[in-house]
Short mmCIF file of N, CA and C in Angstrom, two decimals:
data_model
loop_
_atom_site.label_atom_id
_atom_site.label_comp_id
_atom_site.label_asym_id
_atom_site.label_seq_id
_atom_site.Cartn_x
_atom_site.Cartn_y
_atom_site.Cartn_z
N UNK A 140 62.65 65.53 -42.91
CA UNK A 140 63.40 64.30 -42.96
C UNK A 140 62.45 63.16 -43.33
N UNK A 141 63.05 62.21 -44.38
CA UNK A 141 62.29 60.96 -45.06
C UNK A 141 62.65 59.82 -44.27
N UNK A 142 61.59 59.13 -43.41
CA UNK A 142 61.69 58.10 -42.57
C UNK A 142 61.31 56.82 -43.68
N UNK A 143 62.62 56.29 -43.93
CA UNK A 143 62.54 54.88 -45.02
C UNK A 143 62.04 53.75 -44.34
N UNK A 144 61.23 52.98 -45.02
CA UNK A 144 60.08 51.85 -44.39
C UNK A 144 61.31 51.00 -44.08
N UNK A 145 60.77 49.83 -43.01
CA UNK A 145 61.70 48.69 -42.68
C UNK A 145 61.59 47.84 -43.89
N UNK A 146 62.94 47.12 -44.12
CA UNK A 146 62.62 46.29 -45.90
C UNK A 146 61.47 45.01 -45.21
N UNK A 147 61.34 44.54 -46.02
CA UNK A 147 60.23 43.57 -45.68
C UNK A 147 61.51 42.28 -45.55
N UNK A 148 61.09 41.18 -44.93
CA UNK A 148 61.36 39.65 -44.82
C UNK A 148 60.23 39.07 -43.68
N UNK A 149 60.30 37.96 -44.71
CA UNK A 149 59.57 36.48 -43.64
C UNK A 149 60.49 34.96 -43.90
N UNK A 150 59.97 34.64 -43.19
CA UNK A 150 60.60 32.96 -43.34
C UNK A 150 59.65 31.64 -42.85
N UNK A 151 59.33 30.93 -43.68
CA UNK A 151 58.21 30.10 -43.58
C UNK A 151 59.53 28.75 -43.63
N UNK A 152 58.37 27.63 -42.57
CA UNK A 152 59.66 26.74 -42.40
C UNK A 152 58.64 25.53 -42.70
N UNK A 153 58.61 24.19 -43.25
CA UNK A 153 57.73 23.43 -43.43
C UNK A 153 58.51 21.51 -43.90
N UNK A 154 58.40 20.82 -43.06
CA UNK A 154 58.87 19.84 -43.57
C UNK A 154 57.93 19.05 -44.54
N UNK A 155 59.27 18.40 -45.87
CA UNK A 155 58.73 18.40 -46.96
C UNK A 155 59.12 16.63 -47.24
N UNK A 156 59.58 16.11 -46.40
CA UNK A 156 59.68 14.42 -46.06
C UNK A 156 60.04 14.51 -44.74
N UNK A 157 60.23 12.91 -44.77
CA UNK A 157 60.52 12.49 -42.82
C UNK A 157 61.79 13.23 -42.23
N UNK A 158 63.09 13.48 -43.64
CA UNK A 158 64.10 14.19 -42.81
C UNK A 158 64.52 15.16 -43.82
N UNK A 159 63.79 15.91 -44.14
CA UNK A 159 63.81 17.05 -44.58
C UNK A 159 63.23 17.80 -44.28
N UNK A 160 63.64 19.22 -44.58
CA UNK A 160 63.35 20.59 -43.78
C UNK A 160 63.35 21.88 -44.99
N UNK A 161 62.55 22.73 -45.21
CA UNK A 161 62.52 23.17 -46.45
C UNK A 161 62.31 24.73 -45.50
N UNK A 162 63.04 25.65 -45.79
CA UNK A 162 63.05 27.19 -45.67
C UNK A 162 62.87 28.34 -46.65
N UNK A 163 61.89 29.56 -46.64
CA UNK A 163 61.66 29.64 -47.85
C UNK A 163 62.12 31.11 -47.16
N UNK A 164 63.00 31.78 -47.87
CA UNK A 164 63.33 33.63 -47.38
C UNK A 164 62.42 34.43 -48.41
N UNK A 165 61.86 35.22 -47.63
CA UNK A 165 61.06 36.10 -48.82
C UNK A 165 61.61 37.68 -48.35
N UNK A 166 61.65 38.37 -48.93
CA UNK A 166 62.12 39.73 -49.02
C UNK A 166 63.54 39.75 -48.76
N UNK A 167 63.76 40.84 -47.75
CA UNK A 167 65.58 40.98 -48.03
C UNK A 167 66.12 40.35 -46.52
N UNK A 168 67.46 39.95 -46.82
CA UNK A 168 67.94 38.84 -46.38
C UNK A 168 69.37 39.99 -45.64
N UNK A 169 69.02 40.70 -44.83
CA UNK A 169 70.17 42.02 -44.44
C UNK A 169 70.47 42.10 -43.08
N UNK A 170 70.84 43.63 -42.83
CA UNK A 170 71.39 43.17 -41.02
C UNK A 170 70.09 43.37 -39.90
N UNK A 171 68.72 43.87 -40.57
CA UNK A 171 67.72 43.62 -39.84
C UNK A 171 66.91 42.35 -39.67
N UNK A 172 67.47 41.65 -40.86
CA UNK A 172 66.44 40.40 -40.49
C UNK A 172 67.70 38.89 -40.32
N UNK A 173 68.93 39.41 -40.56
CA UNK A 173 69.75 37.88 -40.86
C UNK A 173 69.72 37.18 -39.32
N UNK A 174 69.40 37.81 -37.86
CA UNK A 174 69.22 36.79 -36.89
C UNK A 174 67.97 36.48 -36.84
N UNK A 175 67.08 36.53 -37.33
CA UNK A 175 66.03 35.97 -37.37
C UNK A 175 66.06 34.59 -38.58
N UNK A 176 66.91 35.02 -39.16
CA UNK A 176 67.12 33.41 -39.95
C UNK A 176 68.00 32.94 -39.41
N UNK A 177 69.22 32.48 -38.39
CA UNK A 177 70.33 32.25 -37.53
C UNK A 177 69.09 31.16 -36.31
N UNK A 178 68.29 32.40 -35.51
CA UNK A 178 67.62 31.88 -35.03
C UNK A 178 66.59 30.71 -34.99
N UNK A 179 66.09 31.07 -35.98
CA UNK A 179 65.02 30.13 -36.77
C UNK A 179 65.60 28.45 -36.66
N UNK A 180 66.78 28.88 -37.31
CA UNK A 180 67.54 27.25 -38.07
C UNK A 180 68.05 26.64 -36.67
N UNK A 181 68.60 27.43 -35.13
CA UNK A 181 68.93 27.16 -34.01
C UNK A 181 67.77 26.46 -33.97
N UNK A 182 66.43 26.72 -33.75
CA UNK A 182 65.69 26.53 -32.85
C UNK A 182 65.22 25.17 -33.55
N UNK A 183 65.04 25.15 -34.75
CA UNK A 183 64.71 23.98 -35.85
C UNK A 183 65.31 23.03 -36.04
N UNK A 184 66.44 22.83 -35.95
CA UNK A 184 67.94 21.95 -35.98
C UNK A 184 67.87 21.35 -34.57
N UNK A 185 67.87 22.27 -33.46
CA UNK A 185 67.71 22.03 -31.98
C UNK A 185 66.02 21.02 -31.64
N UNK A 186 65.08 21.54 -32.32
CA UNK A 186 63.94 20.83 -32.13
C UNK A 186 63.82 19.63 -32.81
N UNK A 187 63.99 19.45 -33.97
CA UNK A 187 64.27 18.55 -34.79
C UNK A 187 65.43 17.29 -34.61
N UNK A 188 66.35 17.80 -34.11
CA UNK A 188 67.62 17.05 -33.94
C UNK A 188 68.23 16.09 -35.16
N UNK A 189 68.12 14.89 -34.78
CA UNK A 189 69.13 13.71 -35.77
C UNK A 189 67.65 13.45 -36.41
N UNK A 190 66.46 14.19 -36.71
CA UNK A 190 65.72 13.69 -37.48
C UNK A 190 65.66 14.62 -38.95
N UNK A 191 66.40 15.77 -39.08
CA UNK A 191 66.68 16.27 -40.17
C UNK A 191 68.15 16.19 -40.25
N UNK A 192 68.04 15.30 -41.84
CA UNK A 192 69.06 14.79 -42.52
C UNK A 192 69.78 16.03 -43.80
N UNK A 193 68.29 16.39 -44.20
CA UNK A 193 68.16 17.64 -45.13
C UNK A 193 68.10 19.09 -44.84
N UNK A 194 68.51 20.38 -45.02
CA UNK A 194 67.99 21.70 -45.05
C UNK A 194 67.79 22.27 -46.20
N UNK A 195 66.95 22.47 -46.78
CA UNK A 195 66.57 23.49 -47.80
C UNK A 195 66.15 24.64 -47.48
N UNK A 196 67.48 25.79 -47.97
CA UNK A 196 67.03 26.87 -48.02
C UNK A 196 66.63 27.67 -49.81
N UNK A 197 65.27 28.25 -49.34
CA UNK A 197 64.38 28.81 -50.72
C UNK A 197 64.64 30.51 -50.83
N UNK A 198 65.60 30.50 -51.57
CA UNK A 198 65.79 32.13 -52.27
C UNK A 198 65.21 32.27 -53.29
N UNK A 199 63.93 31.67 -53.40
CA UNK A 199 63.45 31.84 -54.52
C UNK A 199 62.21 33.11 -54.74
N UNK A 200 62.00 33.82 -53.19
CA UNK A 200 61.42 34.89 -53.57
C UNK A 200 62.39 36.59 -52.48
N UNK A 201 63.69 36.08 -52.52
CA UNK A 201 64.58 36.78 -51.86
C UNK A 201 65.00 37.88 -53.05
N UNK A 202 64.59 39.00 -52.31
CA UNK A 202 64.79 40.00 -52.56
C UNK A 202 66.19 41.08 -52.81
N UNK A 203 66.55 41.41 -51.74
CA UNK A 203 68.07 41.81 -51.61
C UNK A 203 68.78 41.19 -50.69
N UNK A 204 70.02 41.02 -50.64
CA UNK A 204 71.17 40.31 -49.71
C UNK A 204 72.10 41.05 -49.67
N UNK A 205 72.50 41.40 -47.90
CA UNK A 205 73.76 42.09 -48.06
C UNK A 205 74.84 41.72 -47.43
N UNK A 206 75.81 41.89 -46.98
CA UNK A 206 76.56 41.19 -45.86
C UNK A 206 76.48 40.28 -45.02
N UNK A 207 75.86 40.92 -43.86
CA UNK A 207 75.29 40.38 -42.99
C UNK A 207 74.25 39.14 -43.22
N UNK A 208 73.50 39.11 -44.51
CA UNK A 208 72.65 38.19 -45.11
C UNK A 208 73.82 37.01 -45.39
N UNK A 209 74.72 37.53 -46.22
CA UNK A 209 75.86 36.31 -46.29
C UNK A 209 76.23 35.70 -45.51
N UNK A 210 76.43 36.93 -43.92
CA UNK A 210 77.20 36.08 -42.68
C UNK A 210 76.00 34.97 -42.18
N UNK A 211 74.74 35.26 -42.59
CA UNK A 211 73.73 34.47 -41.88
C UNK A 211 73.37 33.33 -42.98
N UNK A 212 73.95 33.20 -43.88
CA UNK A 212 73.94 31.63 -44.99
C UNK A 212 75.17 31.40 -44.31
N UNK A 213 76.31 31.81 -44.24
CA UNK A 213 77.44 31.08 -43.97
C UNK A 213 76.99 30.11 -42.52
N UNK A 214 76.74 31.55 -41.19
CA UNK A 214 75.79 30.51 -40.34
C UNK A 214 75.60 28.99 -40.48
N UNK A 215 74.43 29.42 -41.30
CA UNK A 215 73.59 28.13 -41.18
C UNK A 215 74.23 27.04 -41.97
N UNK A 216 74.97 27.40 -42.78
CA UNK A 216 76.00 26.12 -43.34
C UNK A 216 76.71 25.38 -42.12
N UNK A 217 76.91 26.40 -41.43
CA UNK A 217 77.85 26.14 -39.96
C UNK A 217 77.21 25.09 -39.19
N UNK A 218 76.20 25.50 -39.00
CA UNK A 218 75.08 25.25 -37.95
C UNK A 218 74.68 23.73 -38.26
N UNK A 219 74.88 23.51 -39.52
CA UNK A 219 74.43 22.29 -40.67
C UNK A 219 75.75 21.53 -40.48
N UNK A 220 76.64 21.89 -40.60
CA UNK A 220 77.80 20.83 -40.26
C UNK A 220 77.73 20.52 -39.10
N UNK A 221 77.50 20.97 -38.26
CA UNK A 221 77.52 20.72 -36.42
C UNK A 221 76.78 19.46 -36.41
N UNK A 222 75.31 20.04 -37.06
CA UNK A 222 74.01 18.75 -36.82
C UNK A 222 74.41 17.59 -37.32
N UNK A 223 75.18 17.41 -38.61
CA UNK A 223 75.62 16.51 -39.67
C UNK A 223 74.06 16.48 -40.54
N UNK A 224 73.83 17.99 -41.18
CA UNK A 224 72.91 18.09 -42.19
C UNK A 224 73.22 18.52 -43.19
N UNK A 225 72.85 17.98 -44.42
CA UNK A 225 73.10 18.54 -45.56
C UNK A 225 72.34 19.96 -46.23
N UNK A 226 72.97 21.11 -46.46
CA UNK A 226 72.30 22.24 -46.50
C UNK A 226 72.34 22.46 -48.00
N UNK A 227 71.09 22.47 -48.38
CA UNK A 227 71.01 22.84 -50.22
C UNK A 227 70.60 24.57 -50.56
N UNK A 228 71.05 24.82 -50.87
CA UNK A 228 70.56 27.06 -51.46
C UNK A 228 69.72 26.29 -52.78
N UNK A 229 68.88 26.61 -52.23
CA UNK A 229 67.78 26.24 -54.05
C UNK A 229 67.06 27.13 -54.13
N UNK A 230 67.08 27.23 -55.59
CA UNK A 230 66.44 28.69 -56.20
C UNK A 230 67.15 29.92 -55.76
N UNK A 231 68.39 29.81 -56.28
CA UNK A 231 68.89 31.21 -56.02
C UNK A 231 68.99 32.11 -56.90
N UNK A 232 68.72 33.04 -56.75
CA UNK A 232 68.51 34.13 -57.73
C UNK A 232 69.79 34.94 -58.47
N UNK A 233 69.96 35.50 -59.33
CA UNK A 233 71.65 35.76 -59.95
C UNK A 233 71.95 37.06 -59.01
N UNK A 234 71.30 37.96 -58.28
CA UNK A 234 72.41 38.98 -57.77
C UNK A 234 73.06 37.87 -55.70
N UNK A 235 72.27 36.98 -55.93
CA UNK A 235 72.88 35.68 -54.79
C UNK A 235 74.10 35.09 -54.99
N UNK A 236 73.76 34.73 -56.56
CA UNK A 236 74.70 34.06 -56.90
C UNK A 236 76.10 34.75 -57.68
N UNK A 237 75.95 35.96 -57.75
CA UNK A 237 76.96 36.93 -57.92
C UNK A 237 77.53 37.42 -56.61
N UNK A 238 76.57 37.88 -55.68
CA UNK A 238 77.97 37.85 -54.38
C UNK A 238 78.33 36.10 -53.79
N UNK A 239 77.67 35.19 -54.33
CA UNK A 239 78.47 34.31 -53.58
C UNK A 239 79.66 34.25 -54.58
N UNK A 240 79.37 34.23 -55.56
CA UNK A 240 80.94 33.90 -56.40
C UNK A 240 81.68 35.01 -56.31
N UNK A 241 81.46 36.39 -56.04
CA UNK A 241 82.61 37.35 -55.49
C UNK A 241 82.83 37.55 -54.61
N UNK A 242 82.53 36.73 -53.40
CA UNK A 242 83.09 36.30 -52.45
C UNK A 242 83.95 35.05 -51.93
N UNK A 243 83.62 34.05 -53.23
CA UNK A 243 84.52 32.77 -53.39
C UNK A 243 83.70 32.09 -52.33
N UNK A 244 82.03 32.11 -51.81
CA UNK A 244 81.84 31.46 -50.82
C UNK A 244 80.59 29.80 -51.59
N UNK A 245 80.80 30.24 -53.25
CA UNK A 245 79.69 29.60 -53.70
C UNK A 245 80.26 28.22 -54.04
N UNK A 246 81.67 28.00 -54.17
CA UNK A 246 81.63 26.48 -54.00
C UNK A 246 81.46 25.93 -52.62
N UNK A 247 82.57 26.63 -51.72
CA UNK A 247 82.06 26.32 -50.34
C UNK A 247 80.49 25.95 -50.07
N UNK A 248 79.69 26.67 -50.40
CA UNK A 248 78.78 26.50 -50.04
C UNK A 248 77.55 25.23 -50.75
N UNK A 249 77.95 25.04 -52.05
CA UNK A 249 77.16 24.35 -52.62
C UNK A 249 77.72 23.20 -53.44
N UNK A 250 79.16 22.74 -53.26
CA UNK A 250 79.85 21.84 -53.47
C UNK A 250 79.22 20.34 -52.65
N UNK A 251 78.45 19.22 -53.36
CA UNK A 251 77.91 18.28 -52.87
C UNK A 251 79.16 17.50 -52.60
N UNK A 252 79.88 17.81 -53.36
CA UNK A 252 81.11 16.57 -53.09
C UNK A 252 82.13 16.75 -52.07
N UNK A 253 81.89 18.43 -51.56
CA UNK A 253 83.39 18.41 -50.90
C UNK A 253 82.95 18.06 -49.13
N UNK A 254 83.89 17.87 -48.65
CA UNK A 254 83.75 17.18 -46.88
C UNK A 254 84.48 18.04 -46.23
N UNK A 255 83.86 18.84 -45.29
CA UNK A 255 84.29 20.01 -44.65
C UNK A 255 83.87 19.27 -43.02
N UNK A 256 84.89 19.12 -42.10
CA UNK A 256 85.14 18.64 -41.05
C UNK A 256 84.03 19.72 -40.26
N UNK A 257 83.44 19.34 -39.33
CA UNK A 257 82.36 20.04 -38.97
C UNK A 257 82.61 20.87 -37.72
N UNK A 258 82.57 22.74 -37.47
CA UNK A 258 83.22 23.17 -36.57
C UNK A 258 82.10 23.27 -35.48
N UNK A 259 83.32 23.39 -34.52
CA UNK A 259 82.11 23.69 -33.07
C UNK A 259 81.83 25.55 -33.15
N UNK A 260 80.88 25.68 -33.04
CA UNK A 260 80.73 26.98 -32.99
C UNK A 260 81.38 27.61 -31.97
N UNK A 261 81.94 28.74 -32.17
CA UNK A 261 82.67 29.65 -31.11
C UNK A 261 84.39 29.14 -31.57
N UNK A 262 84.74 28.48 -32.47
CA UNK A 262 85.78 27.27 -32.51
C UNK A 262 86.50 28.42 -33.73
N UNK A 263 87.58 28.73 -33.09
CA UNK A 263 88.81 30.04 -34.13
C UNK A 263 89.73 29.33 -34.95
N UNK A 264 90.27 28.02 -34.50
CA UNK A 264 91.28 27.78 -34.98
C UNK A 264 90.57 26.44 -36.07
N UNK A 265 91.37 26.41 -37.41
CA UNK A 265 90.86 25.92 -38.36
C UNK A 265 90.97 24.23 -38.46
N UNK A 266 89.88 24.00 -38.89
CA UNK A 266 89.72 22.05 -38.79
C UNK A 266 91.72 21.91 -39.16
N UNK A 267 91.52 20.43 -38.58
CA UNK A 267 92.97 19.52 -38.87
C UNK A 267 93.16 19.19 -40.64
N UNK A 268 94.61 19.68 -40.57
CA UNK A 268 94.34 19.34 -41.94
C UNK A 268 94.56 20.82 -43.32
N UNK A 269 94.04 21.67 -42.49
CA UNK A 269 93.41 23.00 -43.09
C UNK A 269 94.81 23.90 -43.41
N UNK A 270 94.84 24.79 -44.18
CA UNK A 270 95.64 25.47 -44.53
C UNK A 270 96.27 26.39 -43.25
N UNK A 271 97.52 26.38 -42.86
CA UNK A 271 98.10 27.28 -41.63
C UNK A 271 97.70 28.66 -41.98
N UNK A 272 97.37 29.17 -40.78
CA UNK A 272 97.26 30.82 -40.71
C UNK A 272 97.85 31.23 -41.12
#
């Protein structure tokens, strides 16, 4: 039996002005490493508070993304409305930007213009306003 290596990921976090916050994902972005980026942005958002205005996340040396990698960008979009931070995906790579658009999550996600009422986490039922169940 062939014991397959763990995929690789890191995440380097570094502020890049007074209220900005710059995240860089390197390797794969899957269901072994996506709470470790969930976590990260908790603890950073939480430490940081009303002094990051900005989040930049860097897919610019991200490897593979699978599901679970998605559920953990959606996350932190989440996590980013709570704080009242603006979350940018920069440098995303085309198999990123092919499941976000076949998932319909890439305007959601990177639409500067649109205003998405900000949910409380744990929160089921959809902002005021929002399309009925």
């Amino acid at each position: 039996m062939t014991t397959l290596p763990h995929p690789y990921f890191k995440l380097t976090t570094e502020r890049v002005a007074p209220h900005r916050l710059r995240v860089r994902l390197f390797g794969d972005l899957d269901h072994e490493s996506s709470d470790e980026l969930v976590e990260a942005l908790e603890r950073r958002l939480g430490e940081d508070g009303e002094e990051v205005r900005e989040l930049h996340l860097d897919f610019r040396e991200l490897a593979a993304v699978d599901s679970m990698g998605l559920s953990a960008i959606l996350m932190a979009h989440r996590l980013c409305e709570a704080a009242h931070v603006h979350l940018h995906l920069d440098s995303r790579p085309p198999h990123l930007d092919r499941m976000l658009t076949v998932t319909g999550t890439l305007d959601y996600l990177t639409d500067p213009c649109a205003h998405h009422e900000p949910v409380a986490l744990g929160d089921t039922e959809p902002p005021s306003g929002g399309p009925p169940p």
